[in-house]
Structures are given as structure tokens and as C-alpha cells.
Coordinates of C-alpha atoms in Angstrom, one line a residue:
M1 CA -4.6 7.4 0.2
R2 CA -6.8 9.3 2.1
A3 CA -9.7 6.7 1.6
V4 CA -7.0 4.2 3.2
G5 CA -6.5 6.3 6.1
A6 CA -10.3 7.2 6.6
L7 CA -11.0 3.4 6.6
L8 CA -8.1 2.8 9.2
L9 CA -9.5 5.4 11.6
A10 CA -13.0 3.9 11.0
A11 CA -12.1 0.4 11.7
L12 CA -9.9 1.9 14.9
A13 CA -13.1 3.7 15.8
A14 CA -15.4 0.4 15.3
A15 CA -13.1 -1.7 17.3
G16 CA -13.9 -0.5 19.8
A17 CA -10.8 0.8 21.2
R18 CA -10.4 3.4 23.8
A19 CA -9.2 6.8 24.0
Q20 CA -6.0 7.5 26.3
E21 CA -4.1 10.6 27.6
F22 CA -1.6 11.8 25.6
V23 CA 1.8 12.4 26.9
G24 CA 4.2 14.9 25.8
Y25 CA 7.4 13.6 24.3
T26 CA 10.6 15.5 22.6
V27 CA 11.5 14.6 18.9
E28 CA 15.0 14.6 18.5
G29 CA 16.5 14.3 15.0
D30 CA 14.4 11.5 13.3
G31 CA 13.2 9.5 16.8
I32 CA 12.0 9.8 20.3
A33 CA 14.9 9.3 22.5
Q34 CA 13.0 9.0 26.0
P35 CA 10.4 5.9 26.8
L36 CA 6.8 7.7 26.7
A37 CA 6.0 5.9 29.8
G38 CA 9.0 6.2 31.9
A39 CA 9.3 2.6 31.8
R40 CA 10.3 -0.1 29.8
G41 CA 8.1 -2.1 27.3
D42 CA 7.3 -5.5 27.3
P43 CA 7.8 -7.2 24.1
Q44 CA 5.0 -9.9 24.8
R45 CA 2.4 -7.1 25.4
G46 CA 3.7 -5.2 22.1
R47 CA 3.4 -8.1 20.2
A48 CA -0.4 -8.9 21.3
I49 CA -1.0 -5.5 20.2
V50 CA 0.5 -5.5 17.0
A51 CA -1.7 -8.9 16.6
S52 CA -5.0 -7.6 17.7
R53 CA -7.6 -6.7 15.8
Q54 CA -9.2 -4.6 18.6
A55 CA -6.1 -2.4 19.9
G56 CA -3.3 -1.6 17.3
L57 CA -4.7 -3.0 14.0
C58 CA -1.4 -3.0 12.7
L59 CA -2.1 -6.3 10.6
L60 CA -4.5 -4.3 8.6
C61 CA -1.9 -2.9 6.6
H62 CA 1.5 -4.6 7.8
P63 CA 2.5 -8.1 7.1
A64 CA 4.6 -9.3 10.4
P65 CA 5.9 -12.4 11.5
I66 CA 3.0 -13.6 13.5
P67 CA 1.8 -16.8 11.4
E68 CA -0.8 -17.6 13.6
E69 CA -2.8 -14.5 12.3
R70 CA -4.2 -14.6 9.0
F71 CA -4.9 -12.0 6.9
Q72 CA -2.6 -9.7 7.3
G73 CA -2.3 -6.7 5.3
D74 CA 0.7 -5.7 2.1
L75 CA -0.2 -1.7 2.2
A76 CA 2.4 -0.6 4.4
P77 CA 5.9 -2.0 4.6
G78 CA 6.5 -5.6 6.1
L79 CA 7.9 -5.5 9.8
A80 CA 9.6 -8.2 9.9
G81 CA 13.6 -7.1 10.4
V82 CA 12.8 -3.5 11.7
G83 CA 14.5 -4.1 14.8
A84 CA 17.9 -4.4 12.6
R85 CA 16.3 -1.2 10.0
Y86 CA 15.5 1.3 13.1
S87 CA 16.6 2.5 16.7
V88 CA 14.5 2.3 19.4
A89 CA 14.2 5.9 19.3
Q90 CA 13.1 5.7 15.2
L91 CA 11.0 2.8 16.0
R92 CA 9.2 5.3 18.5
L93 CA 8.5 8.2 16.9
R94 CA 7.6 6.0 13.5
V95 CA 4.9 4.2 16.1
A96 CA 4.0 7.8 17.8
D97 CA 3.5 9.9 15.2
P98 CA 4.9 8.7 11.6
R99 CA 3.7 11.6 9.8
R100 CA 6.9 13.7 11.4
V101 CA 8.7 11.1 9.4
N102 CA 6.7 10.7 6.5
P103 CA 4.3 13.8 5.9
S104 CA 2.6 11.7 3.4
S105 CA 1.9 8.6 5.4
F106 CA -1.6 6.8 5.8
M107 CA -0.5 5.5 8.8
P108 CA -2.0 7.4 12.1
G109 CA -0.2 8.6 14.7
F110 CA -0.8 6.2 17.7
H111 CA 0.3 8.6 20.0
S112 CA -0.1 12.0 18.4
P113 CA -1.3 15.0 20.1
G114 CA -4.1 14.8 17.2
H115 CA -5.7 13.2 14.6
P116 CA -6.6 14.0 11.1
S117 CA -10.3 15.2 10.7
R118 CA -13.2 12.9 10.5
V119 CA -12.7 11.1 14.2
G120 CA -15.6 10.9 16.5
A121 CA -15.9 13.3 19.6
Q122 CA -14.6 10.8 21.9
W123 CA -10.9 10.5 19.8
A124 CA -10.5 14.3 19.3
G125 CA -7.1 15.6 20.5
R126 CA -6.5 12.0 22.4
P127 CA -3.5 9.4 21.2
I128 CA -5.2 5.8 19.7
L129 CA -2.3 3.8 21.9
S130 CA -1.6 4.6 25.6
A131 CA 2.1 5.5 26.3
Q132 CA 2.7 2.7 28.0
Q133 CA 1.0 0.7 24.5
V134 CA 3.5 2.3 22.2
E135 CA 6.4 1.3 24.7
D136 CA 4.9 -2.2 24.8
V137 CA 4.8 -2.1 21.0
V138 CA 8.4 -0.7 20.3
A139 CA 10.1 -3.2 23.1
W140 CA 8.4 -6.1 20.1
L141 CA 9.5 -4.5 17.0
A142 CA 13.0 -4.0 18.4
T143 CA 12.9 -7.8 18.8
L144 CA 12.4 -8.4 15.1
R145 CA 16.0 -8.6 13.9

């Protein structure tokens, strides 16, 4: 599993994603109730981030209902129906910091205050996705019912 996590982080770095500024949040139970960006996410932008091989890289591990994207991963749970299984607050935490829910997850925290070891200096202490990008992804995931 560590190899998969290292591979994912290497792929994120190689994809040219830019480091973002961390925006703090409060975990309440098994979710983050308040939007990270202070604004609603855009589901269309969220879908584009999930599908992007340069931004989220979600399809590296997760299959998703994005039929035009070939070669979707099967290492992680499928995203179809995820909006019916989890609340928006739960989705937000699972994207921002999945290890708060499952400490053994190899999915990186896309907006967590730190990263596992072996990341480039430009990533140290910085999230992979901006707060707005997380909100966009969450908005799209919430539509998957």
C-alpha cells in the first residue's frame, strides 16, 4: 500500500499540479460541515478536476461515471452513487483528509495540513487542491446519487 501511495504522490508531482495554500477547517464527527472556500462548489468544475490527469488524478484509483475517460483505476471504491452514501460534510472530509476517517487509506489528503514523507519541497505542508477545488469536487460527488 505504501508503494501505491508513493506512486500516487509521484504522479501528482509529475502531473505539474501547483501547490496551494492551506485553509483551516473544523472536523465535526465524521465530516467537515462548513465549506472550505466559504462558497458553494461548482459541480461542472468538480467533474473536470476528477477527470483531469493533471489535477485531481482521482481516476488513477477510482472508477467514476465519466464514460469518455478511459483507463479508470480499480484500486479504490467506485464513485458512482457516492452522493447517496455520504452527506456533503462526509464527502468533504473524505476528499480533504481521508486518513481522518481511515488511517490506513493510501489516498492522499487533497487539502490536509501535511503530507506523508517523500514529497518535493514545493509540496511540504501544502495541500494538493485548493479549498475551492475541494468544494468543486465535493459538489460534483454530491450529484452522484
